[in-house]
mmCIF file with all atom_site columns, C-alpha atoms in Angstrom:
data_model
loop_
_atom_site.group_PDB
_atom_site.id
_atom_site.type_symbol
_atom_site.label_atom_id
_atom_site.label_alt_id
_atom_site.label_comp_id
_atom_site.label_asym_id
_atom_site.label_entity_id
_atom_site.label_seq_id
_atom_site.pdbx_PDB_ins_code
_atom_site.Cartn_x
_atom_site.Cartn_y
_atom_site.Cartn_z
_atom_site.occupancy
_atom_site.B_iso_or_equiv
_atom_site.pdbx_formal_charge
_atom_site.auth_seq_id
_atom_site.auth_comp_id
_atom_site.auth_asym_id
_atom_site.auth_atom_id
_atom_site.pdbx_PDB_model_num
ATOM 1   C CA . MET A 1 1   ? -74.843 46.738 15.603  1.00 95.00 ? 1   MET A CA 1
ATOM 2   C CA . ASN A 1 2   ? -74.488 47.622 11.952  1.00 98.00 ? 2   ASN A CA 1
ATOM 3   C CA . ILE A 1 3   ? -73.392 45.478 9.045   1.00 98.00 ? 3   ILE A CA 1
ATOM 4   C CA . VAL A 1 4   ? -72.886 46.710 5.496   1.00 98.00 ? 4   VAL A CA 1
ATOM 5   C CA . CYS A 1 5   ? -73.999 44.390 2.689   1.00 98.00 ? 5   CYS A CA 1
ATOM 6   C CA . LEU A 1 6   ? -72.456 45.074 -0.705  1.00 98.00 ? 6   LEU A CA 1
ATOM 7   C CA . ASP A 1 7   ? -73.019 43.625 -4.135  1.00 98.00 ? 7   ASP A CA 1
ATOM 8   C CA . LEU A 1 8   ? -69.844 42.484 -5.915  1.00 98.00 ? 8   LEU A CA 1
ATOM 9   C CA . GLU A 1 9   ? -70.070 42.824 -9.690  1.00 96.00 ? 9   GLU A CA 1
ATOM 10  C CA . GLY A 1 10  ? -70.565 46.358 -10.927 1.00 96.00 ? 10  GLY A CA 1
ATOM 11  C CA . VAL A 1 11  ? -69.863 47.697 -7.421  1.00 98.00 ? 11  VAL A CA 1
ATOM 12  C CA . LEU A 1 12  ? -66.385 46.395 -6.518  1.00 98.00 ? 12  LEU A CA 1
ATOM 13  C CA . VAL A 1 13  ? -65.286 44.512 -9.631  1.00 98.00 ? 13  VAL A CA 1
ATOM 14  C CA . PRO A 1 14  ? -66.278 44.724 -13.297 1.00 96.00 ? 14  PRO A CA 1
ATOM 15  C CA . GLU A 1 15  ? -69.084 42.456 -14.506 1.00 95.00 ? 15  GLU A CA 1
ATOM 16  C CA . ILE A 1 16  ? -67.529 39.017 -15.066 1.00 96.00 ? 16  ILE A CA 1
ATOM 17  C CA . TRP A 1 17  ? -69.930 38.004 -17.842 1.00 96.00 ? 17  TRP A CA 1
ATOM 18  C CA . ILE A 1 18  ? -69.353 41.252 -19.754 1.00 95.00 ? 18  ILE A CA 1
ATOM 19  C CA . ALA A 1 19  ? -65.578 40.719 -19.556 1.00 96.00 ? 19  ALA A CA 1
ATOM 20  C CA . PHE A 1 20  ? -66.055 37.137 -20.753 1.00 97.00 ? 20  PHE A CA 1
ATOM 21  C CA . ALA A 1 21  ? -68.360 38.272 -23.584 1.00 97.00 ? 21  ALA A CA 1
ATOM 22  C CA . GLU A 1 22  ? -65.723 40.737 -24.741 1.00 97.00 ? 22  GLU A CA 1
ATOM 23  C CA . ALA A 1 23  ? -62.895 38.175 -24.505 1.00 97.00 ? 23  ALA A CA 1
ATOM 24  C CA . THR A 1 24  ? -64.833 35.536 -26.464 1.00 97.00 ? 24  THR A CA 1
ATOM 25  C CA . LYS A 1 25  ? -66.539 38.012 -28.840 1.00 97.00 ? 25  LYS A CA 1
ATOM 26  C CA . ILE A 1 26  ? -69.976 36.569 -27.917 1.00 97.00 ? 26  ILE A CA 1
ATOM 27  C CA . PRO A 1 27  ? -72.125 39.686 -27.420 1.00 96.00 ? 27  PRO A CA 1
ATOM 28  C CA . GLU A 1 28  ? -75.133 37.683 -26.158 1.00 95.00 ? 28  GLU A CA 1
ATOM 29  C CA . LEU A 1 29  ? -73.216 37.019 -22.931 1.00 96.00 ? 29  LEU A CA 1
ATOM 30  C CA . LYS A 1 30  ? -73.198 40.747 -22.094 1.00 94.00 ? 30  LYS A CA 1
ATOM 31  C CA . LYS A 1 31  ? -76.713 40.442 -20.631 1.00 92.00 ? 31  LYS A CA 1
ATOM 32  C CA . THR A 1 32  ? -76.599 40.840 -16.818 1.00 89.00 ? 32  THR A CA 1
ATOM 33  C CA . THR A 1 33  ? -78.951 41.299 -13.862 1.00 86.00 ? 33  THR A CA 1
ATOM 34  C CA . ARG A 1 34  ? -79.096 44.964 -14.872 1.00 84.00 ? 34  ARG A CA 1
ATOM 35  C CA . ASP A 1 35  ? -81.001 43.802 -17.976 1.00 87.00 ? 35  ASP A CA 1
ATOM 36  C CA . GLU A 1 36  ? -82.813 40.670 -16.786 1.00 88.00 ? 36  GLU A CA 1
ATOM 37  C CA . PRO A 1 37  ? -84.501 40.672 -13.360 1.00 86.00 ? 37  PRO A CA 1
ATOM 38  C CA . ASP A 1 38  ? -85.188 36.877 -13.460 1.00 89.00 ? 38  ASP A CA 1
ATOM 39  C CA . TYR A 1 39  ? -81.886 35.289 -12.375 1.00 89.00 ? 39  TYR A CA 1
ATOM 40  C CA . ASP A 1 40  ? -82.847 31.696 -13.272 1.00 91.00 ? 40  ASP A CA 1
ATOM 41  C CA . LYS A 1 41  ? -83.852 32.789 -16.758 1.00 93.00 ? 41  LYS A CA 1
ATOM 42  C CA . LEU A 1 42  ? -80.580 34.698 -17.138 1.00 93.00 ? 42  LEU A CA 1
ATOM 43  C CA . MET A 1 43  ? -78.365 31.818 -15.959 1.00 94.00 ? 43  MET A CA 1
ATOM 44  C CA . ASN A 1 44  ? -80.108 29.224 -18.130 1.00 94.00 ? 44  ASN A CA 1
ATOM 45  C CA . TYR A 1 45  ? -79.671 31.565 -21.102 1.00 96.00 ? 45  TYR A CA 1
ATOM 46  C CA . ARG A 1 46  ? -75.948 31.870 -20.303 1.00 96.00 ? 46  ARG A CA 1
ATOM 47  C CA . LEU A 1 47  ? -75.451 28.113 -19.873 1.00 96.00 ? 47  LEU A CA 1
ATOM 48  C CA . ASP A 1 48  ? -77.144 27.446 -23.229 1.00 96.00 ? 48  ASP A CA 1
ATOM 49  C CA . ILE A 1 49  ? -74.755 29.877 -24.965 1.00 97.00 ? 49  ILE A CA 1
ATOM 50  C CA . LEU A 1 50  ? -71.704 28.313 -23.252 1.00 97.00 ? 50  LEU A CA 1
ATOM 51  C CA . LYS A 1 51  ? -72.846 24.874 -24.419 1.00 95.00 ? 51  LYS A CA 1
ATOM 52  C CA . GLN A 1 52  ? -73.381 26.080 -28.017 1.00 96.00 ? 52  GLN A CA 1
ATOM 53  C CA . HIS A 1 53  ? -69.821 27.427 -28.099 1.00 97.00 ? 53  HIS A CA 1
ATOM 54  C CA . GLY A 1 54  ? -68.181 24.525 -26.215 1.00 97.00 ? 54  GLY A CA 1
ATOM 55  C CA . LEU A 1 55  ? -66.998 26.826 -23.421 1.00 97.00 ? 55  LEU A CA 1
ATOM 56  C CA . GLY A 1 56  ? -66.589 25.733 -19.801 1.00 97.00 ? 56  GLY A CA 1
ATOM 57  C CA . LEU A 1 57  ? -65.343 26.780 -16.401 1.00 97.00 ? 57  LEU A CA 1
ATOM 58  C CA . LYS A 1 58  ? -61.658 26.944 -17.352 1.00 96.00 ? 58  LYS A CA 1
ATOM 59  C CA . GLU A 1 59  ? -62.262 29.486 -20.121 1.00 97.00 ? 59  GLU A CA 1
ATOM 60  C CA . ILE A 1 60  ? -64.243 31.717 -17.752 1.00 97.00 ? 60  ILE A CA 1
ATOM 61  C CA . GLN A 1 61  ? -61.633 31.382 -14.981 1.00 97.00 ? 61  GLN A CA 1
ATOM 62  C CA . ASP A 1 62  ? -58.875 32.327 -17.447 1.00 97.00 ? 62  ASP A CA 1
ATOM 63  C CA . VAL A 1 63  ? -60.715 35.595 -18.157 1.00 97.00 ? 63  VAL A CA 1
ATOM 64  C CA . ILE A 1 64  ? -61.427 36.219 -14.442 1.00 97.00 ? 64  ILE A CA 1
ATOM 65  C CA . ALA A 1 65  ? -57.670 35.954 -13.770 1.00 96.00 ? 65  ALA A CA 1
ATOM 66  C CA . THR A 1 66  ? -57.220 39.075 -15.929 1.00 97.00 ? 66  THR A CA 1
ATOM 67  C CA . ILE A 1 67  ? -59.899 41.138 -14.115 1.00 97.00 ? 67  ILE A CA 1
ATOM 68  C CA . ASP A 1 68  ? -58.849 43.708 -11.534 1.00 97.00 ? 68  ASP A CA 1
ATOM 69  C CA . PRO A 1 69  ? -61.132 45.427 -9.021  1.00 98.00 ? 69  PRO A CA 1
ATOM 70  C CA . ILE A 1 70  ? -62.656 48.745 -10.092 1.00 98.00 ? 70  ILE A CA 1
ATOM 71  C CA . PRO A 1 71  ? -60.086 51.499 -9.312  1.00 98.00 ? 71  PRO A CA 1
ATOM 72  C CA . GLY A 1 72  ? -60.539 52.595 -5.696  1.00 98.00 ? 72  GLY A CA 1
ATOM 73  C CA . ALA A 1 73  ? -62.616 49.544 -4.698  1.00 98.00 ? 73  ALA A CA 1
ATOM 74  C CA . LYS A 1 74  ? -60.012 47.920 -2.443  1.00 98.00 ? 74  LYS A CA 1
ATOM 75  C CA . GLU A 1 75  ? -59.231 51.202 -0.672  1.00 98.00 ? 75  GLU A CA 1
ATOM 76  C CA . PHE A 1 76  ? -62.962 51.840 -0.170  1.00 98.00 ? 76  PHE A CA 1
ATOM 77  C CA . LEU A 1 77  ? -63.457 48.336 1.191   1.00 98.00 ? 77  LEU A CA 1
ATOM 78  C CA . ASP A 1 78  ? -60.404 48.578 3.474   1.00 98.00 ? 78  ASP A CA 1
ATOM 79  C CA . GLU A 1 79  ? -61.622 51.844 4.985   1.00 98.00 ? 79  GLU A CA 1
ATOM 80  C CA . LEU A 1 80  ? -65.186 50.584 5.358   1.00 98.00 ? 80  LEU A CA 1
ATOM 81  C CA . ARG A 1 81  ? -63.998 47.375 7.047   1.00 98.00 ? 81  ARG A CA 1
ATOM 82  C CA . SER A 1 82  ? -61.923 49.453 9.494   1.00 98.00 ? 82  SER A CA 1
ATOM 83  C CA . ILE A 1 83  ? -65.099 51.107 10.840  1.00 97.00 ? 83  ILE A CA 1
ATOM 84  C CA . THR A 1 84  ? -67.822 48.447 10.529  1.00 98.00 ? 84  THR A CA 1
ATOM 85  C CA . GLN A 1 85  ? -68.575 44.850 9.572   1.00 98.00 ? 85  GLN A CA 1
ATOM 86  C CA . VAL A 1 86  ? -68.943 44.208 5.831   1.00 98.00 ? 86  VAL A CA 1
ATOM 87  C CA . ILE A 1 87  ? -70.293 41.219 3.902   1.00 98.00 ? 87  ILE A CA 1
ATOM 88  C CA . ILE A 1 88  ? -70.354 40.928 0.132   1.00 98.00 ? 88  ILE A CA 1
ATOM 89  C CA . ILE A 1 89  ? -73.588 39.241 -0.942  1.00 98.00 ? 89  ILE A CA 1
ATOM 90  C CA . SER A 1 90  ? -73.362 38.189 -4.562  1.00 97.00 ? 90  SER A CA 1
ATOM 91  C CA . ASP A 1 91  ? -75.183 36.001 -7.044  1.00 93.00 ? 91  ASP A CA 1
ATOM 92  C CA . THR A 1 92  ? -71.828 35.001 -8.503  1.00 95.00 ? 92  THR A CA 1
ATOM 93  C CA . PHE A 1 93  ? -70.229 31.626 -7.781  1.00 97.00 ? 93  PHE A CA 1
ATOM 94  C CA . THR A 1 94  ? -67.420 30.437 -5.523  1.00 96.00 ? 94  THR A CA 1
ATOM 95  C CA . GLN A 1 95  ? -65.580 29.145 -8.604  1.00 96.00 ? 95  GLN A CA 1
ATOM 96  C CA . PHE A 1 96  ? -65.535 32.717 -9.977  1.00 97.00 ? 96  PHE A CA 1
ATOM 97  C CA . ALA A 1 97  ? -65.063 34.732 -6.789  1.00 96.00 ? 97  ALA A CA 1
ATOM 98  C CA . SER A 1 98  ? -61.803 33.471 -5.226  1.00 93.00 ? 98  SER A CA 1
ATOM 99  C CA . PRO A 1 99  ? -59.241 35.298 -7.418  1.00 94.00 ? 99  PRO A CA 1
ATOM 100 C CA . LEU A 1 100 ? -61.251 38.501 -7.061  1.00 97.00 ? 100 LEU A CA 1
ATOM 101 C CA . MET A 1 101 ? -61.487 38.142 -3.274  1.00 97.00 ? 101 MET A CA 1
ATOM 102 C CA . LYS A 1 102 ? -57.707 37.752 -3.162  1.00 96.00 ? 102 LYS A CA 1
ATOM 103 C CA . LYS A 1 103 ? -57.288 41.063 -5.014  1.00 97.00 ? 103 LYS A CA 1
ATOM 104 C CA . LEU A 1 104 ? -59.747 42.720 -2.600  1.00 98.00 ? 104 LEU A CA 1
ATOM 105 C CA . GLY A 1 105 ? -57.917 41.498 0.530   1.00 97.00 ? 105 GLY A CA 1
ATOM 106 C CA . TRP A 1 106 ? -60.142 38.465 1.276   1.00 97.00 ? 106 TRP A CA 1
ATOM 107 C CA . PRO A 1 107 ? -63.388 40.107 2.448   1.00 98.00 ? 107 PRO A CA 1
ATOM 108 C CA . THR A 1 108 ? -66.239 37.824 3.498   1.00 97.00 ? 108 THR A CA 1
ATOM 109 C CA . ILE A 1 109 ? -68.462 36.811 0.580   1.00 98.00 ? 109 ILE A CA 1
ATOM 110 C CA . PHE A 1 110 ? -71.722 34.888 0.504   1.00 97.00 ? 110 PHE A CA 1
ATOM 111 C CA . CYS A 1 111 ? -72.372 33.510 -2.999  1.00 97.00 ? 111 CYS A CA 1
ATOM 112 C CA . ASN A 1 112 ? -73.548 30.464 -4.933  1.00 96.00 ? 112 ASN A CA 1
ATOM 113 C CA . SER A 1 113 ? -71.848 27.481 -6.554  1.00 97.00 ? 113 SER A CA 1
ATOM 114 C CA . LEU A 1 114 ? -71.656 25.995 -10.030 1.00 97.00 ? 114 LEU A CA 1
ATOM 115 C CA . GLU A 1 115 ? -72.205 22.372 -10.938 1.00 97.00 ? 115 GLU A CA 1
ATOM 116 C CA . VAL A 1 116 ? -69.300 21.363 -13.149 1.00 97.00 ? 116 VAL A CA 1
ATOM 117 C CA . ALA A 1 117 ? -68.786 18.085 -15.032 1.00 97.00 ? 117 ALA A CA 1
ATOM 118 C CA . ASP A 1 118 ? -65.385 16.347 -15.103 1.00 96.00 ? 118 ASP A CA 1
ATOM 119 C CA . SER A 1 119 ? -65.006 17.707 -18.641 1.00 96.00 ? 119 SER A CA 1
ATOM 120 C CA . GLY A 1 120 ? -65.190 21.261 -17.281 1.00 96.00 ? 120 GLY A CA 1
ATOM 121 C CA . GLU A 1 121 ? -68.647 21.892 -18.750 1.00 96.00 ? 121 GLU A CA 1
ATOM 122 C CA . ILE A 1 122 ? -70.872 23.943 -16.454 1.00 97.00 ? 122 ILE A CA 1
ATOM 123 C CA . THR A 1 123 ? -73.980 21.771 -16.194 1.00 96.00 ? 123 THR A CA 1
ATOM 124 C CA . GLY A 1 124 ? -75.940 23.813 -13.687 1.00 96.00 ? 124 GLY A CA 1
ATOM 125 C CA . TYR A 1 125 ? -75.767 25.982 -10.604 1.00 96.00 ? 125 TYR A CA 1
ATOM 126 C CA . LYS A 1 126 ? -76.847 25.800 -6.992  1.00 95.00 ? 126 LYS A CA 1
ATOM 127 C CA . MET A 1 127 ? -78.224 28.894 -5.333  1.00 94.00 ? 127 MET A CA 1
ATOM 128 C CA . ARG A 1 128 ? -77.185 29.194 -1.684  1.00 94.00 ? 128 ARG A CA 1
ATOM 129 C CA . ILE A 1 129 ? -80.750 30.159 -0.814  1.00 93.00 ? 129 ILE A CA 1
ATOM 130 C CA . GLU A 1 130 ? -83.715 31.500 -2.767  1.00 88.00 ? 130 GLU A CA 1
ATOM 131 C CA . ASN A 1 131 ? -83.771 35.300 -3.189  1.00 90.00 ? 131 ASN A CA 1
ATOM 132 C CA . SER A 1 132 ? -80.379 35.238 -1.501  1.00 93.00 ? 132 SER A CA 1
ATOM 133 C CA . LYS A 1 133 ? -79.645 38.926 -1.011  1.00 96.00 ? 133 LYS A CA 1
ATOM 134 C CA . TYR A 1 134 ? -82.996 39.777 0.586   1.00 97.00 ? 134 TYR A CA 1
ATOM 135 C CA . THR A 1 135 ? -83.061 36.530 2.598   1.00 97.00 ? 135 THR A CA 1
ATOM 136 C CA . THR A 1 136 ? -79.524 37.096 3.917   1.00 97.00 ? 136 THR A CA 1
ATOM 137 C CA . VAL A 1 137 ? -80.299 40.659 4.995   1.00 98.00 ? 137 VAL A CA 1
ATOM 138 C CA . LYS A 1 138 ? -83.444 39.487 6.822   1.00 98.00 ? 138 LYS A CA 1
ATOM 139 C CA . ALA A 1 139 ? -81.418 36.714 8.515   1.00 98.00 ? 139 ALA A CA 1
ATOM 140 C CA . LEU A 1 140 ? -78.777 39.211 9.668   1.00 98.00 ? 140 LEU A CA 1
ATOM 141 C CA . GLN A 1 141 ? -81.531 41.435 11.056  1.00 98.00 ? 141 GLN A CA 1
ATOM 142 C CA . SER A 1 142 ? -82.994 38.440 12.912  1.00 98.00 ? 142 SER A CA 1
ATOM 143 C CA . ILE A 1 143 ? -79.709 38.046 14.836  1.00 98.00 ? 143 ILE A CA 1
ATOM 144 C CA . GLY A 1 144 ? -79.546 41.666 15.897  1.00 98.00 ? 144 GLY A CA 1
ATOM 145 C CA . TYR A 1 145 ? -77.875 43.544 13.028  1.00 98.00 ? 145 TYR A CA 1
ATOM 146 C CA . ASP A 1 146 ? -79.070 46.719 11.346  1.00 98.00 ? 146 ASP A CA 1
ATOM 147 C CA . THR A 1 147 ? -78.211 46.363 7.673   1.00 98.00 ? 147 THR A CA 1
ATOM 148 C CA . ILE A 1 148 ? -77.037 49.007 5.231   1.00 98.00 ? 148 ILE A CA 1
ATOM 149 C CA . ALA A 1 149 ? -77.013 47.798 1.624   1.00 98.00 ? 149 ALA A CA 1
ATOM 150 C CA . SER A 1 150 ? -75.667 48.951 -1.711  1.00 98.00 ? 150 SER A CA 1
ATOM 151 C CA . GLY A 1 151 ? -75.806 47.509 -5.211  1.00 98.00 ? 151 GLY A CA 1
ATOM 152 C CA . ASP A 1 152 ? -76.340 48.338 -8.857  1.00 96.00 ? 152 ASP A CA 1
ATOM 153 C CA . SER A 1 153 ? -78.843 45.830 -10.280 1.00 94.00 ? 153 SER A CA 1
ATOM 154 C CA . TYR A 1 154 ? -82.399 44.533 -10.057 1.00 93.00 ? 154 TYR A CA 1
ATOM 155 C CA . ASN A 1 155 ? -81.311 41.616 -7.864  1.00 92.00 ? 155 ASN A CA 1
ATOM 156 C CA . ASP A 1 156 ? -79.959 44.099 -5.265  1.00 96.00 ? 156 ASP A CA 1
ATOM 157 C CA . LEU A 1 157 ? -83.250 45.927 -4.773  1.00 97.00 ? 157 LEU A CA 1
ATOM 158 C CA . GLY A 1 158 ? -84.626 43.427 -2.242  1.00 97.00 ? 158 GLY A CA 1
ATOM 159 C CA . MET A 1 159 ? -81.727 43.890 0.178   1.00 98.00 ? 159 MET A CA 1
ATOM 160 C CA . ILE A 1 160 ? -81.666 47.658 -0.409  1.00 98.00 ? 160 ILE A CA 1
ATOM 161 C CA . LYS A 1 161 ? -85.407 48.017 0.325   1.00 98.00 ? 161 LYS A CA 1
ATOM 162 C CA . ALA A 1 162 ? -85.206 45.783 3.407   1.00 98.00 ? 162 ALA A CA 1
ATOM 163 C CA . SER A 1 163 ? -82.264 47.621 5.008   1.00 98.00 ? 163 SER A CA 1
ATOM 164 C CA . LYS A 1 164 ? -82.310 50.614 7.362   1.00 98.00 ? 164 LYS A CA 1
ATOM 165 C CA . ALA A 1 165 ? -80.446 52.499 4.618   1.00 98.00 ? 165 ALA A CA 1
ATOM 166 C CA . GLY A 1 166 ? -79.900 51.549 1.007   1.00 98.00 ? 166 GLY A CA 1
ATOM 167 C CA . PHE A 1 167 ? -77.929 53.079 -1.818  1.00 98.00 ? 167 PHE A CA 1
ATOM 168 C CA . LEU A 1 168 ? -77.617 52.531 -5.543  1.00 98.00 ? 168 LEU A CA 1
ATOM 169 C CA . PHE A 1 169 ? -74.047 52.531 -6.819  1.00 98.00 ? 169 PHE A CA 1
ATOM 170 C CA . LYS A 1 170 ? -72.986 52.811 -10.468 1.00 97.00 ? 170 LYS A CA 1
ATOM 171 C CA . SER A 1 171 ? -76.503 51.741 -11.422 1.00 96.00 ? 171 SER A CA 1
ATOM 172 C CA . THR A 1 172 ? -78.383 52.168 -14.702 1.00 94.00 ? 172 THR A CA 1
ATOM 173 C CA . ASP A 1 173 ? -80.390 55.263 -15.579 1.00 96.00 ? 173 ASP A CA 1
ATOM 174 C CA . LYS A 1 174 ? -83.543 53.115 -15.708 1.00 94.00 ? 174 LYS A CA 1
ATOM 175 C CA . ILE A 1 175 ? -83.095 51.664 -12.216 1.00 95.00 ? 175 ILE A CA 1
ATOM 176 C CA . LYS A 1 176 ? -82.251 55.112 -10.830 1.00 97.00 ? 176 LYS A CA 1
ATOM 177 C CA . ALA A 1 177 ? -85.355 56.594 -12.486 1.00 97.00 ? 177 ALA A CA 1
ATOM 178 C CA . ASP A 1 178 ? -87.607 53.738 -11.296 1.00 96.00 ? 178 ASP A CA 1
ATOM 179 C CA . TYR A 1 179 ? -86.310 53.911 -7.690  1.00 97.00 ? 179 TYR A CA 1
ATOM 180 C CA . PRO A 1 180 ? -85.729 57.615 -6.970  1.00 97.00 ? 180 PRO A CA 1
ATOM 181 C CA . GLN A 1 181 ? -86.171 56.993 -3.228  1.00 98.00 ? 181 GLN A CA 1
ATOM 182 C CA . PHE A 1 182 ? -82.699 55.461 -3.057  1.00 98.00 ? 182 PHE A CA 1
ATOM 183 C CA . PRO A 1 183 ? -79.719 57.848 -3.185  1.00 98.00 ? 183 PRO A CA 1
ATOM 184 C CA . ALA A 1 184 ? -77.532 56.981 -6.181  1.00 98.00 ? 184 ALA A CA 1
ATOM 185 C CA . PHE A 1 185 ? -73.769 57.445 -6.196  1.00 98.00 ? 185 PHE A CA 1
ATOM 186 C CA . GLU A 1 186 ? -71.065 57.083 -8.817  1.00 98.00 ? 186 GLU A CA 1
ATOM 187 C CA . ASN A 1 187 ? -67.884 57.228 -6.719  1.00 97.00 ? 187 ASN A CA 1
ATOM 188 C CA . TYR A 1 188 ? -66.616 55.498 -3.588  1.00 98.00 ? 188 TYR A CA 1
ATOM 189 C CA . ASP A 1 189 ? -66.019 58.669 -1.564  1.00 98.00 ? 189 ASP A CA 1
ATOM 190 C CA . GLU A 1 190 ? -69.691 59.638 -1.883  1.00 98.00 ? 190 GLU A CA 1
ATOM 191 C CA . LEU A 1 191 ? -70.845 56.125 -0.973  1.00 98.00 ? 191 LEU A CA 1
ATOM 192 C CA . LEU A 1 192 ? -68.491 55.964 2.003   1.00 98.00 ? 192 LEU A CA 1
ATOM 193 C CA . ASP A 1 193 ? -69.724 59.336 3.299   1.00 98.00 ? 193 ASP A CA 1
ATOM 194 C CA . ALA A 1 194 ? -73.346 58.237 2.932   1.00 98.00 ? 194 ALA A CA 1
ATOM 195 C CA . ILE A 1 195 ? -72.693 54.991 4.814   1.00 98.00 ? 195 ILE A CA 1
ATOM 196 C CA . LYS A 1 196 ? -70.796 56.789 7.597   1.00 98.00 ? 196 LYS A CA 1
ATOM 197 C CA . LYS A 1 197 ? -73.775 59.103 8.135   1.00 97.00 ? 197 LYS A CA 1
ATOM 198 C CA . VAL A 1 198 ? -76.087 56.189 8.923   1.00 97.00 ? 198 VAL A CA 1
ATOM 199 C CA . LEU A 1 199 ? -73.685 54.083 10.979  1.00 95.00 ? 199 LEU A CA 1
#
């Protein structure tokens, strides 16, 4: 039994924080898990910037409403889901993911949640589980699944390394150079072919 585990941002949809940084003209918010391996450090940095600028959940959701999946992502996902089970494992938040899942045809997503005050200020976040991508892949393996994983960032490497096959997708030159053992692809047809070969 195989199950494919995919990252969300950078793989199926554009990076939410980069889109928000561009919309608000706050370049500091462009930093992502491609740049900062420590997720807690990254999120606390983001929350501090939001607080400084008086920005909350509504402003981010307004930008997310304008984001479309990467061209070809829905078709790739539809074809992949027709031949095997697929779960999106993301460090994003349920409050961000819903409109994007709608545009992708409601695939299954495991992600985290934000703590939001009545005022709309994001006061914190709750991780579903520590080291969620790796932990989820190991849990799926413990119930009889062989996992195949693909992502683009540092926080995807755990699930990629732990899976029977792992692929980098639209990753950075640095990550590709540091992890040459993982095949790296730039388009969905190549990734789909690679996954089909190991199913």
